[in-house]
């Protein structure tokens, strides 16, 4: 079964742990090799040549489960590093844009802080700002709240909803079903490496057609 992500959409990938959601995301960002099928970006198959792969990867921002921030850099420097080293933006300009992005995610006062002094939710918001600093066309989120305490999950989901409201194209691997139902435009359900069902959130949650989808949602307390 194939799936499509249109510009400006928020597509959520849901399903049991180990069902292939994160693997698909990593393949989309050319972090893992595709052994079957195809992924098209802007209508063109993902390239296999490393030089071309890097060009495509720059058009996508990726946010990981465990933040992946540089521990020796402040929040501001973490956000500014990519534009300087990859995009060739002047350091002064990159730092100005980084400050604006930290303000966007509600962390102006943490610009000079190091990751070790930030909460998990704050670190993840810095990671989102860092991905946005590369001016991506698409944002990929790989279970961005899975490593967070319950009280900080909302901080990150609110930032993601803001991006969605602004029209950012997003593909989100998540176990946060309330977010998927409220913010997602389209849901794709995975099981054992396969897409078993996809559709509008209301339909998936209220009238799932596949037994495996019904079982998964039932285990999470969603019974239509």
Short mmCIF file of C-alpha atoms in Angstrom, two decimals:
data_model
loop_
_atom_site.label_atom_id
_atom_site.label_comp_id
_atom_site.label_asym_id
_atom_site.label_seq_id
_atom_site.Cartn_x
_atom_site.Cartn_y
_atom_site.Cartn_z
CA UNK A 1 0.00 0.00 0.00
CA UNK A 2 1.31 3.46 -0.88
CA UNK A 3 0.84 6.75 0.95
CA UNK A 4 1.21 10.39 0.08
CA UNK A 5 2.02 13.57 2.00
CA UNK A 6 0.78 16.79 0.45
CA UNK A 7 2.27 20.23 1.04
CA UNK A 8 0.93 21.84 4.20
CA UNK A 9 -0.38 18.58 5.66
CA UNK A 10 0.35 16.99 9.02
CA UNK A 11 0.55 13.23 8.50
CA UNK A 12 0.83 11.11 11.64
CA UNK A 13 2.28 7.60 11.59
CA UNK A 14 0.79 5.46 14.36
CA UNK A 15 0.97 1.83 15.35
CA UNK A 16 2.69 -0.54 17.80
CA UNK A 17 6.34 -0.08 18.75
CA UNK A 18 8.62 -1.79 16.26
CA UNK A 19 6.07 -1.68 13.44
CA UNK A 20 8.29 0.29 11.05
CA UNK A 21 7.20 3.88 11.61
CA UNK A 22 10.59 5.27 12.58
CA UNK A 23 12.34 3.18 9.94
CA UNK A 24 10.18 4.76 7.25
CA UNK A 25 11.00 8.22 8.59
CA UNK A 26 14.73 7.46 8.59
CA UNK A 27 14.50 6.13 5.05
CA UNK A 28 12.69 9.31 4.01
CA UNK A 29 15.60 11.34 5.35
CA UNK A 30 18.10 8.99 3.69
CA UNK A 31 19.48 7.86 7.05
CA UNK A 32 18.74 4.24 6.17
CA UNK A 33 18.94 2.40 2.87
CA UNK A 34 15.71 1.41 1.12
CA UNK A 35 15.64 -2.29 0.22
CA UNK A 36 12.25 -2.34 -1.47
CA UNK A 37 9.74 0.10 -2.89
CA UNK A 38 10.35 3.79 -3.56
CA UNK A 39 10.12 7.11 -1.77
CA UNK A 40 9.44 10.14 -3.94
CA UNK A 41 10.20 13.66 -2.79
CA UNK A 42 8.68 16.41 -4.92
CA UNK A 43 7.80 13.71 -7.46
CA UNK A 44 11.39 12.49 -7.80
CA UNK A 45 12.79 9.24 -6.29
CA UNK A 46 15.25 9.78 -3.46
CA UNK A 47 18.78 9.69 -4.89
CA UNK A 48 21.30 7.06 -3.87
CA UNK A 49 24.43 9.09 -4.56
CA UNK A 50 25.70 10.63 -1.32
CA UNK A 51 26.29 14.08 -2.78
CA UNK A 52 22.72 14.28 -4.08
CA UNK A 53 21.34 12.73 -0.91
CA UNK A 54 22.82 15.54 1.17
CA UNK A 55 21.10 18.11 -1.03
CA UNK A 56 17.71 16.46 -0.53
CA UNK A 57 18.31 16.00 3.20
CA UNK A 58 18.85 19.75 3.59
CA UNK A 59 15.27 20.27 2.46
CA UNK A 60 14.01 18.22 5.41
CA UNK A 61 14.28 19.01 9.08
CA UNK A 62 14.37 16.06 11.46
CA UNK A 63 13.67 15.99 15.19
CA UNK A 64 14.75 12.84 17.05
CA UNK A 65 13.53 11.17 20.23
CA UNK A 66 16.61 12.06 22.25
CA UNK A 67 17.25 15.66 21.13
CA UNK A 68 20.79 15.05 19.76
CA UNK A 69 21.97 18.50 20.85
CA UNK A 70 25.66 19.38 21.01
CA UNK A 71 26.39 19.33 24.78
CA UNK A 72 29.30 21.79 24.57
CA UNK A 73 27.20 24.47 22.83
CA UNK A 74 24.62 26.84 24.24
CA UNK A 75 21.04 26.66 23.01
CA UNK A 76 21.70 29.63 20.72
CA UNK A 77 24.85 28.10 19.25
CA UNK A 78 23.11 24.76 18.74
CA UNK A 79 20.49 26.49 16.61
CA UNK A 80 22.96 28.68 14.72
CA UNK A 81 25.57 26.00 13.96
CA UNK A 82 23.84 24.36 10.98
CA UNK A 83 23.10 27.52 9.00
CA UNK A 84 26.73 28.63 9.42
CA UNK A 85 28.46 25.35 8.58
CA UNK A 86 26.01 23.91 6.03
CA UNK A 87 24.18 26.85 4.48
CA UNK A 88 27.10 29.27 4.62
CA UNK A 89 25.14 31.98 6.40
CA UNK A 90 27.24 34.61 8.18
CA UNK A 91 27.56 33.97 11.90
CA UNK A 92 25.95 37.26 12.94
CA UNK A 93 22.92 36.65 10.73
CA UNK A 94 22.65 33.03 11.86
CA UNK A 95 22.67 34.04 15.51
CA UNK A 96 19.99 36.65 14.88
CA UNK A 97 17.79 34.04 13.22
CA UNK A 98 18.58 31.54 15.97
CA UNK A 99 17.45 34.03 18.61
CA UNK A 100 14.20 34.57 16.71
CA UNK A 101 13.60 30.84 16.52
CA UNK A 102 14.27 30.37 20.22
CA UNK A 103 11.68 33.10 20.84
CA UNK A 104 9.29 31.22 18.57
CA UNK A 105 9.56 28.09 20.73
CA UNK A 106 9.38 30.10 23.97
CA UNK A 107 13.00 29.86 25.04
CA UNK A 108 14.44 33.36 24.71
CA UNK A 109 15.63 33.31 28.32
CA UNK A 110 17.50 30.03 27.74
CA UNK A 111 19.63 31.19 24.79
CA UNK A 112 22.87 31.11 26.82
CA UNK A 113 22.04 27.84 28.61
CA UNK A 114 23.73 24.52 27.90
CA UNK A 115 21.66 21.38 27.22
CA UNK A 116 22.58 19.79 30.56
CA UNK A 117 20.81 22.64 32.38
CA UNK A 118 17.60 22.36 30.37
CA UNK A 119 14.61 20.11 30.97
CA UNK A 120 13.76 17.46 28.41
CA UNK A 121 10.95 19.57 27.02
CA UNK A 122 13.23 22.58 26.70
CA UNK A 123 15.91 20.51 24.97
CA UNK A 124 13.39 19.19 22.48
CA UNK A 125 12.16 22.69 21.73
CA UNK A 126 15.76 23.73 21.07
CA UNK A 127 16.02 20.73 18.74
CA UNK A 128 12.92 21.89 16.86
CA UNK A 129 14.36 25.41 16.55
CA UNK A 130 17.61 23.90 15.27
CA UNK A 131 15.77 21.94 12.59
CA UNK A 132 13.77 25.03 11.58
CA UNK A 133 16.99 27.05 11.29
CA UNK A 134 17.88 25.00 8.20
CA UNK A 135 14.77 26.42 6.49
CA UNK A 136 13.27 23.02 5.65
CA UNK A 137 10.34 22.39 3.37
CA UNK A 138 9.26 19.38 5.44
CA UNK A 139 9.65 18.58 9.14
CA UNK A 140 10.06 14.96 10.23
CA UNK A 141 9.36 14.14 13.89
CA UNK A 142 10.45 10.75 15.23
CA UNK A 143 8.47 10.25 18.46
CA UNK A 144 9.51 13.70 19.72
CA UNK A 145 7.82 13.29 23.11
CA UNK A 146 8.73 9.69 23.95
CA UNK A 147 11.72 10.66 26.15
CA UNK A 148 9.88 13.43 28.01
CA UNK A 149 8.22 13.62 31.40
CA UNK A 150 4.43 13.87 31.16
CA UNK A 151 4.45 17.47 32.39
CA UNK A 152 6.78 18.63 29.59
CA UNK A 153 5.10 16.80 26.70
CA UNK A 154 2.56 19.58 26.27
CA UNK A 155 5.33 22.16 25.74
CA UNK A 156 6.58 20.31 22.67
CA UNK A 157 3.16 19.41 21.27
CA UNK A 158 2.07 23.05 21.51
CA UNK A 159 5.08 24.13 19.42
CA UNK A 160 4.30 21.43 16.88
CA UNK A 161 0.67 22.53 16.69
CA UNK A 162 1.85 26.10 16.10
CA UNK A 163 3.96 24.90 13.17
CA UNK A 164 1.00 22.99 11.80
CA UNK A 165 -1.21 26.08 12.08
CA UNK A 166 1.42 28.00 10.10
CA UNK A 167 1.20 25.47 7.26
CA UNK A 168 4.42 23.54 7.78
CA UNK A 169 4.40 20.14 6.07
CA UNK A 170 5.00 17.58 8.82
CA UNK A 171 5.36 13.83 9.11
CA UNK A 172 5.06 12.76 12.73
CA UNK A 173 5.72 9.37 14.30
CA UNK A 174 3.80 9.54 17.56
CA UNK A 175 2.08 7.63 20.33
CA UNK A 176 0.23 10.79 21.37
CA UNK A 177 -3.19 9.88 20.03
CA UNK A 178 -4.86 13.10 21.16
CA UNK A 179 -2.34 15.08 19.10
CA UNK A 180 -2.80 12.78 16.11
CA UNK A 181 -6.56 13.19 16.23
CA UNK A 182 -6.58 16.93 16.90
CA UNK A 183 -3.73 18.11 14.67
CA UNK A 184 -3.24 15.42 12.05
CA UNK A 185 -4.78 15.82 8.61
CA UNK A 186 -4.16 12.19 7.70
CA UNK A 187 -3.25 9.09 9.71
CA UNK A 188 -1.27 6.07 8.54
CA UNK A 189 -1.47 2.94 10.68
CA UNK A 190 1.51 0.55 10.69
CA UNK A 191 1.84 -3.04 11.80
CA UNK A 192 4.79 -5.40 11.22
CA UNK A 193 6.42 -3.16 8.66
CA UNK A 194 3.28 -2.65 6.59
CA UNK A 195 0.66 0.06 6.19
CA UNK A 196 -2.54 -1.63 7.31
CA UNK A 197 -4.88 1.36 7.13
CA UNK A 198 -4.91 5.08 6.45
CA UNK A 199 -7.48 7.85 6.41
CA UNK A 200 -8.79 10.99 8.07
CA UNK A 201 -8.31 11.01 11.86
CA UNK A 202 -12.03 11.10 12.66
CA UNK A 203 -12.67 8.04 10.51
CA UNK A 204 -9.67 6.09 11.82
CA UNK A 205 -10.54 6.71 15.46
CA UNK A 206 -14.30 6.32 15.17
CA UNK A 207 -14.68 3.75 12.38
CA UNK A 208 -11.44 1.76 11.95
CA UNK A 209 -11.85 -0.80 9.19
CA UNK A 210 -9.00 -3.17 9.98
CA UNK A 211 -9.07 -5.49 12.98
CA UNK A 212 -5.44 -4.70 13.76
CA UNK A 213 -6.25 -0.98 13.94
CA UNK A 214 -9.18 -1.68 16.26
CA UNK A 215 -6.93 -3.76 18.54
CA UNK A 216 -4.22 -1.11 18.64
CA UNK A 217 -6.61 1.72 19.47
CA UNK A 218 -8.44 -0.42 22.01
CA UNK A 219 -5.20 -1.10 23.87
CA UNK A 220 -4.72 2.65 24.11
CA UNK A 221 -8.21 3.23 25.42
CA UNK A 222 -9.74 4.44 22.14
CA UNK A 223 -12.90 2.50 21.43
CA UNK A 224 -14.55 4.76 18.87
#
